[in-house]
Coordinates of C-alpha atoms and ligand atoms in Angstrom, one line a residue:
X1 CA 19.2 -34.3 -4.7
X2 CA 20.7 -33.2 -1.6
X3 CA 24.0 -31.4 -2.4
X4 CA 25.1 -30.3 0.4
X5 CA 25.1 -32.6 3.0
X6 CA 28.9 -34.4 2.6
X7 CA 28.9 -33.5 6.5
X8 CA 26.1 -35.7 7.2
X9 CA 25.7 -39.0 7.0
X10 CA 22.0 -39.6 6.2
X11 CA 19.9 -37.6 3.8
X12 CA 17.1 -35.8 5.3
X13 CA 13.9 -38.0 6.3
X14 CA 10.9 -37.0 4.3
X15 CA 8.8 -35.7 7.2
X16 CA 12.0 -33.0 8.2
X17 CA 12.6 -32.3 4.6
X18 CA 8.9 -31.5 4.2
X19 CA 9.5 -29.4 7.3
X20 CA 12.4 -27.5 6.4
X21 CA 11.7 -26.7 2.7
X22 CA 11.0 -23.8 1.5
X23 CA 10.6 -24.6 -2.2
X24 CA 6.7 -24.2 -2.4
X25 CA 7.4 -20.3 -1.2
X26 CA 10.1 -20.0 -3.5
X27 CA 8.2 -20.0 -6.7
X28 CA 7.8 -16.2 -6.3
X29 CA 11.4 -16.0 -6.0
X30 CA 12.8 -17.9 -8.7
X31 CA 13.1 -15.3 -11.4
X32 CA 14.7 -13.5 -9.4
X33 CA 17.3 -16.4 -7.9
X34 CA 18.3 -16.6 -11.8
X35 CA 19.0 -13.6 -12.4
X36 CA 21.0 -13.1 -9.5
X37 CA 23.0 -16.2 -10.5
X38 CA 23.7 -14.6 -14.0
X39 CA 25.0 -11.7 -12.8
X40 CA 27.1 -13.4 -10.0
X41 CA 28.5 -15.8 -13.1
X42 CA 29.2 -13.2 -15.3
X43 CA 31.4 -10.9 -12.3
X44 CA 33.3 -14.0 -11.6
X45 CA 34.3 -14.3 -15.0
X46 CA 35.1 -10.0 -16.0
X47 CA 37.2 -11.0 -12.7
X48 CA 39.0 -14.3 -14.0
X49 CA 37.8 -16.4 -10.9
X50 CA 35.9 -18.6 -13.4
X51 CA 36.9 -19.3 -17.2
X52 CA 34.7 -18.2 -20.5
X53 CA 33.6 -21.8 -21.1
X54 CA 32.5 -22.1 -17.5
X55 CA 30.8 -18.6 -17.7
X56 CA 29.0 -19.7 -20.7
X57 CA 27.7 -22.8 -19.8
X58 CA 26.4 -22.0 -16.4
X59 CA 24.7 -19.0 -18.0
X60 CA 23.2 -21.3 -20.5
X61 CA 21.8 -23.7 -18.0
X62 CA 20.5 -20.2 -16.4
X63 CA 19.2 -18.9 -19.8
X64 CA 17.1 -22.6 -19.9
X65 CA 16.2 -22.9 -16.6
X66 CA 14.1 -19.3 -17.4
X67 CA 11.7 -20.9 -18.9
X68 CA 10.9 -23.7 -16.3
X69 CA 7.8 -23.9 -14.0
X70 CA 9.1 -24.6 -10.5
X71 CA 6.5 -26.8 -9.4
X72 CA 6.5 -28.1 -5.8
X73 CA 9.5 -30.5 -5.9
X74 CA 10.0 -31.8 -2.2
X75 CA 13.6 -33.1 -2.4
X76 CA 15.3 -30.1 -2.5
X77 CA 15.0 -27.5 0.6
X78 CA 14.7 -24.7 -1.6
X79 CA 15.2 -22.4 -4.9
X80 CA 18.5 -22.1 -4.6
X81 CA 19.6 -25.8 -4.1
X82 CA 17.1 -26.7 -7.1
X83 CA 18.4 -24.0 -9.5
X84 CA 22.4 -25.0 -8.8
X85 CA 21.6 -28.6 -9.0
X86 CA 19.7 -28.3 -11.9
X87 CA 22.7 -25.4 -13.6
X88 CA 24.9 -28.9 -12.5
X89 CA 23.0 -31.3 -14.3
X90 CA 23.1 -29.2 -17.3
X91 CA 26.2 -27.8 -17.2
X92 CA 28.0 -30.9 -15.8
X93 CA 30.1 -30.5 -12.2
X94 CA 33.2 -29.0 -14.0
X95 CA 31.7 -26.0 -14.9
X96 CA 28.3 -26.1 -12.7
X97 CA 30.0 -26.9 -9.7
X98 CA 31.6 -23.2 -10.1
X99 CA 28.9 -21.3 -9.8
X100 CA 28.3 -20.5 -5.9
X101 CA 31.5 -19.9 -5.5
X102 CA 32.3 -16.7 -2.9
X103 CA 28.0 -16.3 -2.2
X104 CA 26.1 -18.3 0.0
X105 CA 21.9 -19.3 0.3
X106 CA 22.4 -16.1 2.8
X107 CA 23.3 -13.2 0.9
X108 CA 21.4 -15.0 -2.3
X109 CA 18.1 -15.2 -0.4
X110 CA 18.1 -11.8 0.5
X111 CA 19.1 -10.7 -3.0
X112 CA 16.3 -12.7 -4.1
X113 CA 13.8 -11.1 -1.5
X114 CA 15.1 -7.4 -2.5
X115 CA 14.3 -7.4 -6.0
X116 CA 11.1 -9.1 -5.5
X117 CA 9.8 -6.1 -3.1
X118 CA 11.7 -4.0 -5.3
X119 CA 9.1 -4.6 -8.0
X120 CA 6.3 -5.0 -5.9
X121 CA 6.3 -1.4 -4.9
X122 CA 6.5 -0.3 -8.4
X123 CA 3.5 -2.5 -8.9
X124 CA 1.8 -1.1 -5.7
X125 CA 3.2 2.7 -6.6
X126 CA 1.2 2.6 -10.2
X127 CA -1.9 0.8 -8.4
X128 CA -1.7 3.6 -5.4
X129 CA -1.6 6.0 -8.4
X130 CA -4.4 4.8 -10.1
X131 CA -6.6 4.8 -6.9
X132 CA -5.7 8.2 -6.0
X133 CA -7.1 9.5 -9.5
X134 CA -10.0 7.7 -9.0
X135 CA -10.8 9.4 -5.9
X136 CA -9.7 12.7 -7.7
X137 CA -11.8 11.9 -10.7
X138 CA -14.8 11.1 -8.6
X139 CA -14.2 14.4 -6.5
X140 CA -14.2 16.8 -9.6
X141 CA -18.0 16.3 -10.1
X142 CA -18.8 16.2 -6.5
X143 CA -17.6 19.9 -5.3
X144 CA -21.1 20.9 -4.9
X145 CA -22.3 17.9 -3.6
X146 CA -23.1 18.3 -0.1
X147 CA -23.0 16.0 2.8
X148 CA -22.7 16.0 6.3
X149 CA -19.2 15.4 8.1
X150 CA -19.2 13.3 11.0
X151 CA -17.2 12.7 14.1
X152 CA -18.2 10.4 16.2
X153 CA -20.6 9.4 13.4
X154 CA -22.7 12.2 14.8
X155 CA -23.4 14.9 12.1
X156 CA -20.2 17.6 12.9
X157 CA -20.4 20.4 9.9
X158 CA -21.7 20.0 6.4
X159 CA -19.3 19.7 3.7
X160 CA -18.4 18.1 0.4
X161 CA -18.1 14.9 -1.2
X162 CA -15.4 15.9 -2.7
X163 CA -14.0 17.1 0.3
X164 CA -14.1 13.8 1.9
X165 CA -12.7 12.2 -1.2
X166 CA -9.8 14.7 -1.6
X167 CA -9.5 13.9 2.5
X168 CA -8.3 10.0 1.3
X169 CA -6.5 11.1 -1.6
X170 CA -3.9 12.6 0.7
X171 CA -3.8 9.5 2.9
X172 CA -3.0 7.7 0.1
X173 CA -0.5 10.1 -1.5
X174 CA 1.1 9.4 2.3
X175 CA 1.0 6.0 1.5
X176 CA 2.6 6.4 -1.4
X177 CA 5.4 7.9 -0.1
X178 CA 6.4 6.0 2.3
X179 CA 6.7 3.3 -0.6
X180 CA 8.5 5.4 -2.9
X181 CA 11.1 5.7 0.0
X182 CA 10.8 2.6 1.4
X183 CA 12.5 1.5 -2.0
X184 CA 15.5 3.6 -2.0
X185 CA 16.5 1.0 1.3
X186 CA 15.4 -1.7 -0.3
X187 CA 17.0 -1.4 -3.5
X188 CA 20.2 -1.7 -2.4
X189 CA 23.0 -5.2 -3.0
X190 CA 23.6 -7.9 -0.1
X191 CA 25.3 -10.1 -3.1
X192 CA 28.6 -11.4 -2.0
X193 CA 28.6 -11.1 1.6
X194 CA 28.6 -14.4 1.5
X195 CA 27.2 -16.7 4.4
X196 CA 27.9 -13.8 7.2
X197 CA 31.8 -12.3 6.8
X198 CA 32.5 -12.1 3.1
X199 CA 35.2 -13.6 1.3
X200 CA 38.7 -14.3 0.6
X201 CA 37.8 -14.8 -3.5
X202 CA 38.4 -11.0 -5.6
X203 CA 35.0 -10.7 -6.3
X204 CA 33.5 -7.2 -7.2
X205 CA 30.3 -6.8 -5.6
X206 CA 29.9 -3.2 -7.2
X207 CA 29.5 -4.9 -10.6
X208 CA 27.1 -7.2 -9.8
X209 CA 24.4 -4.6 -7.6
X210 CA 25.1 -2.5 -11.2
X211 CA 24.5 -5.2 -13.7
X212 CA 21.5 -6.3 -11.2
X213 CA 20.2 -2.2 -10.9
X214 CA 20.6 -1.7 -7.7
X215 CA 21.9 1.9 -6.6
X216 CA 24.5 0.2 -4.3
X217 CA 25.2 -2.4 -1.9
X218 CA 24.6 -3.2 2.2
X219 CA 28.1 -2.4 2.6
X220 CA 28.3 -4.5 5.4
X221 CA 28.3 -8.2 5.5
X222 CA 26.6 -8.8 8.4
X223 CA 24.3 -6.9 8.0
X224 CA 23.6 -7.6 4.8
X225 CA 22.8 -11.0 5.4
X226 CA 21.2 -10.6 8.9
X227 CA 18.6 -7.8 8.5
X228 CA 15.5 -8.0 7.0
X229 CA 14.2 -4.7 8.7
X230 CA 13.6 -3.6 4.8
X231 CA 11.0 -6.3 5.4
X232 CA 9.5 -5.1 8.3
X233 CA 9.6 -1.7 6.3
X234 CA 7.8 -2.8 3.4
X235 CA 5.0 -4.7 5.3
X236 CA 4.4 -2.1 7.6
X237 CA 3.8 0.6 5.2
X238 CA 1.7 -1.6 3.1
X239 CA -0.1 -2.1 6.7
X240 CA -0.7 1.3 7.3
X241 CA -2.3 1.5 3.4
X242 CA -4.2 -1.2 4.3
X243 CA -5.7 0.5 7.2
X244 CA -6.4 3.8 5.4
X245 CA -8.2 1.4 2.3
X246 CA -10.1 -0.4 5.0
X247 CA -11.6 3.1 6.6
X248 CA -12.6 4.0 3.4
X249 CA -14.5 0.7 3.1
X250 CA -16.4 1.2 6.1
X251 CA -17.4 4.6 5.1
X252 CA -18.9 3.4 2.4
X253 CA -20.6 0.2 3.6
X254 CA -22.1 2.2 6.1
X255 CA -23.3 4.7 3.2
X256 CA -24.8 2.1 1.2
X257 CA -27.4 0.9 3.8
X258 CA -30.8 1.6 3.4
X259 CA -30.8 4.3 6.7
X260 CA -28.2 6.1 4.9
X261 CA -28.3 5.4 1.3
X262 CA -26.0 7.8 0.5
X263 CA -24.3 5.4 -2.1
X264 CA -25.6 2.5 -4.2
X265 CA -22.7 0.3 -5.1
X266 CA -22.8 -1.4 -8.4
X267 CA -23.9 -5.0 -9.2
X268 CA -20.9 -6.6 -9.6
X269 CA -19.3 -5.4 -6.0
X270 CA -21.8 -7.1 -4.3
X271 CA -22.9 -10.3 -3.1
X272 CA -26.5 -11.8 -3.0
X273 CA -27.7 -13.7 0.3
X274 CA -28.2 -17.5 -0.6
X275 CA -32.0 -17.1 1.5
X276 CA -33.1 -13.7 1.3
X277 CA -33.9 -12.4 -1.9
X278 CA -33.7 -8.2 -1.4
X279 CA -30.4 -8.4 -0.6
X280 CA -27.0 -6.5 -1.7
X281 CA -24.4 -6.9 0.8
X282 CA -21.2 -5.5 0.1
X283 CA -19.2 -8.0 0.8
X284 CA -16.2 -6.5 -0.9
X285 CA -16.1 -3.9 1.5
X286 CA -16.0 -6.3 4.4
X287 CA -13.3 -8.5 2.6
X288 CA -11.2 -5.4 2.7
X289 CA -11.4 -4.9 6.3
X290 CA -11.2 -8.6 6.5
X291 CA -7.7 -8.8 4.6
X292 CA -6.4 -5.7 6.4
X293 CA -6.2 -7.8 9.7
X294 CA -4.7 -10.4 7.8
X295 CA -1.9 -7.7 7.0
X296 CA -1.7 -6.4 10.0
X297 CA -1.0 -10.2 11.2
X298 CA 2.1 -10.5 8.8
X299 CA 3.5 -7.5 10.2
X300 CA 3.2 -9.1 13.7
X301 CA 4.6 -11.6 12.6
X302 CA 7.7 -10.7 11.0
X303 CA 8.4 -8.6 13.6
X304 CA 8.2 -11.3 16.4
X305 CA 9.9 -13.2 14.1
X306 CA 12.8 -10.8 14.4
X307 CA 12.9 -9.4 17.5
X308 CA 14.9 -12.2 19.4
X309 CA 16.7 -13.8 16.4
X310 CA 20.6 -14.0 17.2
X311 CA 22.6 -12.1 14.5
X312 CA 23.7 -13.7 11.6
X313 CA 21.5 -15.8 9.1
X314 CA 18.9 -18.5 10.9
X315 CA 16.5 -20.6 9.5
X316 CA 13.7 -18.4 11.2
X317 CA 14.0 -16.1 8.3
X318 CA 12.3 -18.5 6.0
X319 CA 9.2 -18.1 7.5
X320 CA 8.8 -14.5 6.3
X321 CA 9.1 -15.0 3.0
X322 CA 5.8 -16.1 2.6
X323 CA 4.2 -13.2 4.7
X324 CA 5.4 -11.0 2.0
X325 CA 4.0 -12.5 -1.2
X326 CA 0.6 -12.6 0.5
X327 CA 1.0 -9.0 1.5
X328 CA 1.6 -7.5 -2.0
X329 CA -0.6 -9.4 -3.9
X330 CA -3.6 -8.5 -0.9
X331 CA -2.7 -5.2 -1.5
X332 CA -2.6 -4.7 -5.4
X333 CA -5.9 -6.8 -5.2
X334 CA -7.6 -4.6 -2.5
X335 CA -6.3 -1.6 -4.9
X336 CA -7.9 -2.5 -7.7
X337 CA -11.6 -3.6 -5.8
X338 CA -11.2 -0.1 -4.5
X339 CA -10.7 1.6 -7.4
X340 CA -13.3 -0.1 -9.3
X341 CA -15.9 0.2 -6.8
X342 CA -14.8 4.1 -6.7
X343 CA -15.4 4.3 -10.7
X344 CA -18.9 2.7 -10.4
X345 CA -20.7 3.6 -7.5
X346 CA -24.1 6.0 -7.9
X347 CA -23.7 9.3 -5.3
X348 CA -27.1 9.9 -4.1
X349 CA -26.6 13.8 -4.4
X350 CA -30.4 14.5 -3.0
X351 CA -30.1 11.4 0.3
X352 CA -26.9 13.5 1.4
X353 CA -28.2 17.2 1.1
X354 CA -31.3 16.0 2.6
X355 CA -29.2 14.2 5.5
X356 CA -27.9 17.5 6.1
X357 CA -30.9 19.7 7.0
X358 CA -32.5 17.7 9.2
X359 CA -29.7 18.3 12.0
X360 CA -28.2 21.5 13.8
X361 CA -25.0 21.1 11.3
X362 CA -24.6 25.2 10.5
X363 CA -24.3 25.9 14.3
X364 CA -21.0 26.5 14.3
X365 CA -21.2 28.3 11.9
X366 CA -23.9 31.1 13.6
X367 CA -21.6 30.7 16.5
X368 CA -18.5 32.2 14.4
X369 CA -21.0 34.7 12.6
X370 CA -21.5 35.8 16.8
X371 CA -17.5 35.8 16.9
X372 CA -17.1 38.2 13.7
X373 CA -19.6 40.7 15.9
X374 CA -17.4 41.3 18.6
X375 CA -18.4 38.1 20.7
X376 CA -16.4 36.1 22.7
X377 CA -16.3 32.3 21.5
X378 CA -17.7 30.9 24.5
X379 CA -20.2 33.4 24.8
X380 CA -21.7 32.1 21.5
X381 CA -21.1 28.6 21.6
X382 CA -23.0 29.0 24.9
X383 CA -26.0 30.8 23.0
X384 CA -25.6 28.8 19.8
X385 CA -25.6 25.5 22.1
X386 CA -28.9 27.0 23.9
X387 CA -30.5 27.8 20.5
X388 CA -30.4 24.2 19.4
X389 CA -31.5 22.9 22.5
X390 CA -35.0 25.0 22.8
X391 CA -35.8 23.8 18.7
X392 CA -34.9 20.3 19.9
X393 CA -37.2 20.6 22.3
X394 CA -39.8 21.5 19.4
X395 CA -38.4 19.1 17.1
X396 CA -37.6 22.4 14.3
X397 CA -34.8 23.5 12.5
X398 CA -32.8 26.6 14.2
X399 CA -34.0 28.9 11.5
X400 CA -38.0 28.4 12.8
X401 CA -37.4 29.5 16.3
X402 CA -39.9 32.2 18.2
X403 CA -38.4 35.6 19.2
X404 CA -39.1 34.4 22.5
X405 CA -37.1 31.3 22.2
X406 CA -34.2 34.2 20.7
X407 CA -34.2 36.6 23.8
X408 CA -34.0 33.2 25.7
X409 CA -30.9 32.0 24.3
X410 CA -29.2 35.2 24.8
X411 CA -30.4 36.0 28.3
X412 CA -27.6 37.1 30.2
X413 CA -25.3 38.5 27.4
X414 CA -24.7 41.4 25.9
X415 CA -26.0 40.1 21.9
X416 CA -28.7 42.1 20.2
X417 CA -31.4 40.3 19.5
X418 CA -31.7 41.6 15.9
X419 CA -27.8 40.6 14.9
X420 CA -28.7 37.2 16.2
X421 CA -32.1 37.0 14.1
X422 CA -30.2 38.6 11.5
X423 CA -27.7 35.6 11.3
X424 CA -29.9 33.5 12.0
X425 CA -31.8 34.0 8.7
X426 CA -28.7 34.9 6.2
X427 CA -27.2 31.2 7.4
X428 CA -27.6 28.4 5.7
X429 CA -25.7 25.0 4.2
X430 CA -24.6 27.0 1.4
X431 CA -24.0 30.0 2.6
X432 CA -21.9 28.5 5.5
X433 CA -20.2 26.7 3.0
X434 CA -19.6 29.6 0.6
X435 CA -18.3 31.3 4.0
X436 CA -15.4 28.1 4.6
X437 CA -12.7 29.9 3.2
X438 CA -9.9 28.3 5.4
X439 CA -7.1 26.4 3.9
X440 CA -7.9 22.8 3.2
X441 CA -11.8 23.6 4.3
X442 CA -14.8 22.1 3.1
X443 CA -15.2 25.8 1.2
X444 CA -16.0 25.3 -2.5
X445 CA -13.5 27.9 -3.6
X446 CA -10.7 25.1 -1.6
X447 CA -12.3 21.9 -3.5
X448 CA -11.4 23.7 -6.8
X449 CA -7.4 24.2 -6.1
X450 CA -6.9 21.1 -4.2
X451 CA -8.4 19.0 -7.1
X452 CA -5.6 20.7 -9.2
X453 CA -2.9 20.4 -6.9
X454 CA -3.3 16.7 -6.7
X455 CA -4.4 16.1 -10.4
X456 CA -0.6 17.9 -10.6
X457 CA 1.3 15.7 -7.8
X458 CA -0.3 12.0 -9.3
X459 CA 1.5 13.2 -13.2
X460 CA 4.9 13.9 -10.8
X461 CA 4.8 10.9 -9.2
X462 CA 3.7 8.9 -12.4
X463 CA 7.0 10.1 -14.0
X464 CA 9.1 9.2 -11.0
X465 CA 7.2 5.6 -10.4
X466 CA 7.3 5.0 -14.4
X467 CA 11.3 5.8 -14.8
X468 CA 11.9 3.2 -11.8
X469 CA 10.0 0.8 -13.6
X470 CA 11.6 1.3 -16.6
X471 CA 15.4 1.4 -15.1
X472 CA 14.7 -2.4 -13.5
X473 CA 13.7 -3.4 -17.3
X474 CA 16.3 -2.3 -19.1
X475 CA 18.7 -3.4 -16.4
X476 CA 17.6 -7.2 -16.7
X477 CA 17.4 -6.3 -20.7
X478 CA 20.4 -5.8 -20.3
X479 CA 22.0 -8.3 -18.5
X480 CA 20.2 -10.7 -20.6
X481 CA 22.4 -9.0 -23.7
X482 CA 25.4 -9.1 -21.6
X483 CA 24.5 -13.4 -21.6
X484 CA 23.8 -13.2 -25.2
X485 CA 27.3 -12.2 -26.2
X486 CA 29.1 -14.3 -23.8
X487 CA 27.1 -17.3 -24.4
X488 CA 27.2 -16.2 -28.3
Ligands
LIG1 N1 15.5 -21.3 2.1 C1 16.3 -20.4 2.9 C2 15.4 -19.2 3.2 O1 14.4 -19.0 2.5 C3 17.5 -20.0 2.2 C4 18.7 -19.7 3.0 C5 19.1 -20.9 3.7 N2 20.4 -20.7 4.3 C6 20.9 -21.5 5.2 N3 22.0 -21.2 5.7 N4 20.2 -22.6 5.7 O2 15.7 -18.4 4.0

């Protein structure tokens, strides 16, 4: 095919046009390169740069071309070429030849790119959704459900289940966010700013990031051609989901060993071992720390790719492309293995209460009971600290130790031995977590009204995610009307 290369004398030799092409990455595009051409088309026309007839038969060859699969075809160097040629052979050079005029692959390609993200954060927004109420839903019968908290992955306080799981609902609302902003830059028109300074031809780019549903245009040509930081955007906060996803899948393939066995993941998350029979591996789990780094390497490199790129379009840029396709489609997929594994795991309710009396987890808790009697902090940390040493020593629980072992831990302070025996005994897991009354705590009265507030903020952001998703279908509804009556 090779339109473009008057210039040149010799058509590209098949190892360089293999090279340069982009057209296997373009499949993902090519909806979108369509579209973009019909709008384009139809603002030439409202702006008599091109004639009805013209108008009517490129968006014909358009309408067609809707319905073909873009298989790998390795004379062309990409989407764009393929589509115009194709709009040429249909429509015939009179009329076909019209259509790029005043755009460029420049401008085009980064249309194409917008629209594509555009609706992969919609997709990622109701998937992110769908998560988060799975890790609410899971929380609402786990607010009694004790367990230790770690740091360190040494046993910190106790707590809930449903606190941790509340804990990664908020990540993910964060994550969400930054999508749901990210796509306000994004969705916003570089058609017609041409190959890099605009054009001489009236076109009205206003009408075309309308009829396409964007909610304006990168005003500036340059710019609009150049940047791809909306990239960079996109990736990295699908990056930083990634990350948060990949923590809670090391939380819970640790939980699902035999030491802990704090979880039992279902049958169909895990994988058998091809020798030894017992096992469950939750390879799922690993996958999803696994395809995090791969994430994590598109980011790296679409920012190399951009940090010492001259301004202006180069042929760098094409590279990208495919870093994004593999990053949404990782992510929806890792969204929906974590939901799923979130609605069908078994919570061993008696493995984590029993993890948490075999350690020291309520001292702080006697330590702050010392605090509410007048004692100075590091006075009772001190004694608290002393306490669990001398029924380490004895390998007991705190609440076992010998009035002896008391007036020992409190030697050289001005505690009564009865108020520390007296806490002693009235503190326990459930009292200490009856006691949690801070904001956000592991308290049971704060797993109650957080479950609420975020059953509240998913319906919010369900209404604000679903109207976006329904604006970009009834904008390419119509615009295919708009082709209808002129093609009519
Ligand atoms: N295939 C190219 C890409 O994906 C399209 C833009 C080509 N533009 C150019 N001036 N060579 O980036």
């Amino acid at each position: 095919m090779m339109m473009y290369r008057s210039r040149l004398g010799n058509n590209l030799h098949e190892i360089t046009l293999d090279y340069v092409s982009s057209i296997s990455e373009d499949v993902e595009i090519a909806f979108y390169d369509i579209v973009g051409s019909q709008a384009h088309t139809i603002m030439l026309y409202e702006n008599k740069i091109i004639t009805k007839n013209d108008a009517k038969k490129i968006l014909l060859a358009l309408e067609s071309l809707k319905k073909e699969k873009f298989e790998k075809k390795s004379d062309v160097e990409d989407i764009h070429e393929l589509i115009e040629s194709l709009v040429i052979k249909k429509a015939g050079l009179a009329s076909g030849g019209k259509m790029h005029t005043a755009r460029s692959r420049n401008d085009q390609v980064s249309l194409d790119i917008r629209m594509k993200i555009r609706d992969d954060i919609n997709v990622l927004c109701q998937c992110l959704l769908d998560t988060i109420e799975a890790l609410v839903s899971l929380a609402k019968p786990h607010q009694t459900t004790v367990m230790p908290l770690y740091t360190h992955l040494q046993q910190a306080q106790v707590g809930f289940f449903s606190h941790y799981l509340l804990a990664y609902a908020d990540a993910l609302f964060r994550d969400l966010d930054r999508l749901y902003v990210t796509y306000g830059r994004v969705n916003q028109s570089p058609l017609g700013a041409g190959p890099v300074g605009g054009t001489s031809i009236p076109i009205d780019r206003q009408s075309t990031a309308k009829m396409l549903g964007f909610s304006g245009i990168v005003e500036n040509s340059i710019d609009a051609t150049s940047a791809r930081d909306f990239v960079a955007e996109y990736v990295a906060a699908v990056a930083i989901l990634m990350t948060n996803l990949s923590r809670i899948a090391e939380d819970f393939s640790i939980w699902s060993t035999l030491e802990f066995s704090f979880i039992e993941l279902s049958d169909e998350f895990t994988s058998p071992s091809s020798v030894m029979p017992q096992k469950k591996n939750p390879d799922m789990l690993e996958l999803t720390r696994g395809k995090t780094a791969e994430i994590i390497g598109n980011l790296t490199s679409i920012l190399t790719t951009l940090k010492g790129l001259s301004t202006g379009y180069s042929r760098d840029l094409q590279q990208i492309k495919s870093s994004i396709w593999s990053t949404s489609k990782t992510a929806i997929g890792t969204l929906l293995v974590i939901k799923l594994m979130l609605m069908t795991i078994t919570v061993n309710k008696s493995k984590m209460k029993k993890a948490t009396e075999s350690g020291y987890l309520i001292a702080l808790d006697l330590a702050e009971k010392l605090v509410l009697n007048g004692i100075p902090f590091r006075t009772a940390h001190k004694v608290v600290g002393k306490l669990v040493q001398l029924a380490n020593l004895s390998k007991k629980p705190i609440s076992k130790i010998t009035p002896s072992e008391l007036r020992e831990s409190i030697k050289g302070t001005s505690i009564d031995s009865k108020v520390l025996s007296n806490i002693i005994k009235s503190t326990s897991v459930n009292s200490s977590l009856r006691d949690r009354t801070s904001e956000g705590s592991s308290g049971i009265s704060e797993q109650k009204r957080m479950i609420e507030q975020k059953m509240k903020k998913i319906n919010a952001y369900r209404e604000g995610t679903n109207n976006r998703d329904n604006q970009v279908k009834t904008t390419f509804e119509k615009l295919s009307k708009k082709v209808k009556e002129i093609t009519k």
